[in-house]
């Protein structure tokens, strides 16, 4: 379900463009409601969650549960209580009124990072607050369930299951935001 295929890779999420992007998503029939405001599951940056991809029903994790700096992110078959599947979004501020977050892994203490190049894997790296680690959390409602997508503020690239794979171990890459199901996740409270 690619509802925003017209959005060019070169576009950047800025306060005005983010609003237009969200309006286009709703107009295209992608989701019932969409918001870039602080997500309910990340209020005050106090919670940690497992993020289960809408398309594959697998969870975001560092490859093999690694705690090493630079480890690529993949989708895995997580169970409650496994800290490698637990992620803690913390609002680090706002840019132009748009809240931005670092998303830290509970097991490694490292943050989701992108190098800003489309189709390159996302990795976990030391949390430094660099632009490649600042994410807008876009909330939506899918069949009555709260879902979210992570979009890098600077690069305008979303966390994306590579080629919409349903396999354990499939890489999570950075890809232009399309609103597709392989870019949305269920935030599961832990």
CSV table of C-alpha atoms in Angstrom, one decimal:
chain,number,residue,atom,x,y,z
A,1,UNK,CA,0.0,0.0,0.0
A,2,UNK,CA,2.0,2.9,-1.2
A,3,UNK,CA,-0.1,6.0,-0.9
A,4,UNK,CA,2.4,8.7,-1.3
A,5,UNK,CA,4.5,7.6,-4.2
A,6,UNK,CA,4.6,11.1,-5.6
A,7,UNK,CA,6.8,12.5,-2.8
A,8,UNK,CA,10.3,13.0,-4.2
A,9,UNK,CA,13.3,11.7,-2.4
A,10,UNK,CA,14.8,15.2,-2.4
A,11,UNK,CA,12.0,16.6,-0.3
A,12,UNK,CA,12.9,17.4,3.3
A,13,UNK,CA,10.5,17.2,6.3
A,14,UNK,CA,10.2,20.8,7.5
A,15,UNK,CA,7.3,22.2,9.5
A,16,UNK,CA,5.2,23.2,6.5
A,17,UNK,CA,6.1,20.1,4.4
A,18,UNK,CA,5.4,17.8,7.2
A,19,UNK,CA,1.9,19.1,7.5
A,20,UNK,CA,1.4,18.8,3.8
A,21,UNK,CA,2.7,15.3,3.9
A,22,UNK,CA,0.3,14.3,6.6
A,23,UNK,CA,-2.6,15.9,4.9
A,24,UNK,CA,-1.7,14.1,1.6
A,25,UNK,CA,-1.6,10.8,3.5
A,26,UNK,CA,-5.1,11.2,4.9
A,27,UNK,CA,-6.4,12.4,1.6
A,28,UNK,CA,-5.0,9.4,-0.2
A,29,UNK,CA,-6.9,7.1,2.2
A,30,UNK,CA,-3.7,5.7,3.9
A,31,UNK,CA,-4.9,6.0,7.5
A,32,UNK,CA,-7.8,7.4,9.4
A,33,UNK,CA,-5.9,9.9,11.5
A,34,UNK,CA,-2.3,11.1,11.3
A,35,UNK,CA,-0.3,13.3,13.6
A,36,UNK,CA,3.3,14.4,14.1
A,37,UNK,CA,2.6,15.6,17.6
A,38,UNK,CA,4.2,13.8,20.5
A,39,UNK,CA,3.0,10.3,20.3
A,40,UNK,CA,0.9,9.0,23.2
A,41,UNK,CA,3.3,6.1,23.6
A,42,UNK,CA,6.2,8.5,24.0
A,43,UNK,CA,4.7,11.0,26.3
A,44,UNK,CA,7.5,12.8,28.2
A,45,UNK,CA,10.0,10.3,26.9
A,46,UNK,CA,9.3,8.0,29.8
A,47,UNK,CA,8.4,4.7,28.1
A,48,UNK,CA,10.0,1.9,26.3
A,49,UNK,CA,8.3,-0.2,23.6
A,50,UNK,CA,8.7,-3.1,21.3
A,51,UNK,CA,8.0,-1.9,17.7
A,52,UNK,CA,6.2,-4.5,15.6
A,53,UNK,CA,6.1,-3.8,11.9
A,54,UNK,CA,2.6,-3.7,10.5
A,55,UNK,CA,3.4,-5.7,7.3
A,56,UNK,CA,5.5,-8.5,8.8
A,57,UNK,CA,4.4,-8.6,12.4
A,58,UNK,CA,8.1,-8.9,13.4
A,59,UNK,CA,10.0,-6.5,15.8
A,60,UNK,CA,12.7,-4.0,15.3
A,61,UNK,CA,16.1,-5.2,16.8
A,62,UNK,CA,19.9,-4.8,16.4
A,63,UNK,CA,21.1,-7.8,14.4
A,64,UNK,CA,21.4,-10.8,16.7
A,65,UNK,CA,20.7,-8.7,19.7
A,66,UNK,CA,24.2,-7.2,19.5
A,67,UNK,CA,25.2,-4.4,21.8
A,68,UNK,CA,28.1,-3.3,19.4
A,69,UNK,CA,28.2,0.2,18.0
A,70,UNK,CA,27.4,0.2,14.3
A,71,UNK,CA,25.3,-2.9,14.3
A,72,UNK,CA,22.7,-2.9,11.6
A,73,UNK,CA,19.0,-3.1,12.5
A,74,UNK,CA,16.8,-6.0,11.4
A,75,UNK,CA,13.4,-7.4,12.1
A,76,UNK,CA,13.3,-10.3,14.5
A,77,UNK,CA,10.8,-12.5,16.3
A,78,UNK,CA,10.7,-10.8,19.7
A,79,UNK,CA,9.1,-12.0,22.9
A,80,UNK,CA,8.2,-9.7,25.8
A,81,UNK,CA,11.0,-9.2,28.3
A,82,UNK,CA,13.8,-9.4,25.7
A,83,UNK,CA,15.7,-6.0,26.0
A,84,UNK,CA,17.2,-6.2,22.5
A,85,UNK,CA,13.7,-5.6,21.2
A,86,UNK,CA,13.0,-2.7,23.5
A,87,UNK,CA,13.3,0.9,22.3
A,88,UNK,CA,13.0,4.1,24.3
A,89,UNK,CA,12.1,7.3,22.4
A,90,UNK,CA,13.2,10.5,24.2
A,91,UNK,CA,12.2,13.9,22.9
A,92,UNK,CA,15.4,15.9,22.5
A,93,UNK,CA,13.7,19.1,21.5
A,94,UNK,CA,11.8,20.5,18.6
A,95,UNK,CA,12.9,22.0,15.3
A,96,UNK,CA,10.6,24.6,13.9
A,97,UNK,CA,7.8,23.4,16.2
A,98,UNK,CA,8.2,19.7,15.2
A,99,UNK,CA,9.1,17.4,18.1
A,100,UNK,CA,12.2,15.3,17.4
A,101,UNK,CA,13.3,12.2,19.2
A,102,UNK,CA,16.3,10.0,19.7
A,103,UNK,CA,15.3,6.3,19.9
A,104,UNK,CA,17.6,4.3,22.2
A,105,UNK,CA,17.8,0.5,22.5
A,106,UNK,CA,17.2,-0.7,26.0
A,107,UNK,CA,19.8,-3.4,25.8
A,108,UNK,CA,22.7,-1.6,24.1
A,109,UNK,CA,22.0,2.0,25.1
A,110,UNK,CA,22.7,3.0,21.5
A,111,UNK,CA,20.4,5.0,19.2
A,112,UNK,CA,18.8,4.4,15.8
A,113,UNK,CA,21.0,6.2,13.2
A,114,UNK,CA,20.9,6.8,9.4
A,115,UNK,CA,23.7,8.0,7.2
A,116,UNK,CA,21.1,9.8,5.1
A,117,UNK,CA,21.4,7.7,2.0
A,118,UNK,CA,18.3,5.9,0.7
A,119,UNK,CA,18.4,2.1,0.9
A,120,UNK,CA,21.3,2.1,3.3
A,121,UNK,CA,20.7,0.1,6.5
A,122,UNK,CA,19.8,1.8,9.7
A,123,UNK,CA,22.3,1.1,12.5
A,124,UNK,CA,22.6,1.6,16.2
A,125,UNK,CA,25.2,4.1,17.2
A,126,UNK,CA,26.4,6.1,20.2
A,127,UNK,CA,23.6,8.6,21.0
A,128,UNK,CA,25.2,12.0,20.1
A,129,UNK,CA,22.1,13.9,19.0
A,130,UNK,CA,23.4,14.2,15.5
A,131,UNK,CA,21.0,14.9,12.6
A,132,UNK,CA,21.1,11.2,11.6
A,133,UNK,CA,19.7,10.3,15.0
A,134,UNK,CA,16.8,12.8,15.1
A,135,UNK,CA,13.5,11.3,14.2
A,136,UNK,CA,9.9,12.6,13.8
A,137,UNK,CA,7.5,10.0,15.1
A,138,UNK,CA,4.4,10.0,12.9
A,139,UNK,CA,1.3,8.5,14.5
A,140,UNK,CA,-1.6,7.1,12.6
A,141,UNK,CA,-4.6,4.9,13.3
A,142,UNK,CA,-4.8,1.6,11.4
A,143,UNK,CA,-8.1,-0.3,11.9
A,144,UNK,CA,-8.5,1.2,15.4
A,145,UNK,CA,-4.9,0.5,16.4
A,146,UNK,CA,-2.2,3.1,17.2
A,147,UNK,CA,0.7,2.8,14.8
A,148,UNK,CA,3.7,5.0,14.1
A,149,UNK,CA,6.5,5.5,11.6
A,150,UNK,CA,10.0,6.9,12.3
A,151,UNK,CA,11.1,9.5,9.8
A,152,UNK,CA,14.5,11.1,10.0
A,153,UNK,CA,14.1,14.8,10.3
A,154,UNK,CA,17.1,15.8,8.2
A,155,UNK,CA,17.1,13.1,5.5
A,156,UNK,CA,13.3,12.7,5.1
A,157,UNK,CA,13.8,8.9,5.1
A,158,UNK,CA,11.7,6.5,7.0
A,159,UNK,CA,12.6,3.3,8.9
A,160,UNK,CA,11.6,0.7,6.3
A,161,UNK,CA,11.6,-3.1,6.1
A,162,UNK,CA,13.8,-3.7,3.0
A,163,UNK,CA,11.7,-4.8,0.0
A,164,UNK,CA,8.8,-5.4,2.4
A,165,UNK,CA,10.3,-8.7,3.5
A,166,UNK,CA,8.4,-11.0,5.8
A,167,UNK,CA,11.6,-12.8,6.9
A,168,UNK,CA,13.3,-12.8,10.3
A,169,UNK,CA,16.7,-11.0,9.8
A,170,UNK,CA,15.6,-8.8,7.0
A,171,UNK,CA,17.4,-5.5,7.2
A,172,UNK,CA,15.7,-2.2,8.1
A,173,UNK,CA,16.8,0.5,5.7
A,174,UNK,CA,16.2,4.2,5.3
A,175,UNK,CA,13.8,4.8,2.4
A,176,UNK,CA,11.7,7.7,1.2
A,177,UNK,CA,8.5,8.0,3.3
A,178,UNK,CA,5.7,6.4,1.3
A,179,UNK,CA,3.2,5.6,4.1
A,180,UNK,CA,3.4,1.9,3.2
A,181,UNK,CA,2.7,-0.8,5.8
A,182,UNK,CA,6.4,-1.8,6.0
A,183,UNK,CA,7.1,1.7,7.4
A,184,UNK,CA,4.6,1.6,10.2
A,185,UNK,CA,4.9,-0.2,13.5
A,186,UNK,CA,2.7,-1.1,16.4
A,187,UNK,CA,4.2,0.4,19.6
A,188,UNK,CA,3.8,-2.4,22.2
A,189,UNK,CA,4.2,-1.2,25.8
A,190,UNK,CA,6.6,-3.2,27.9
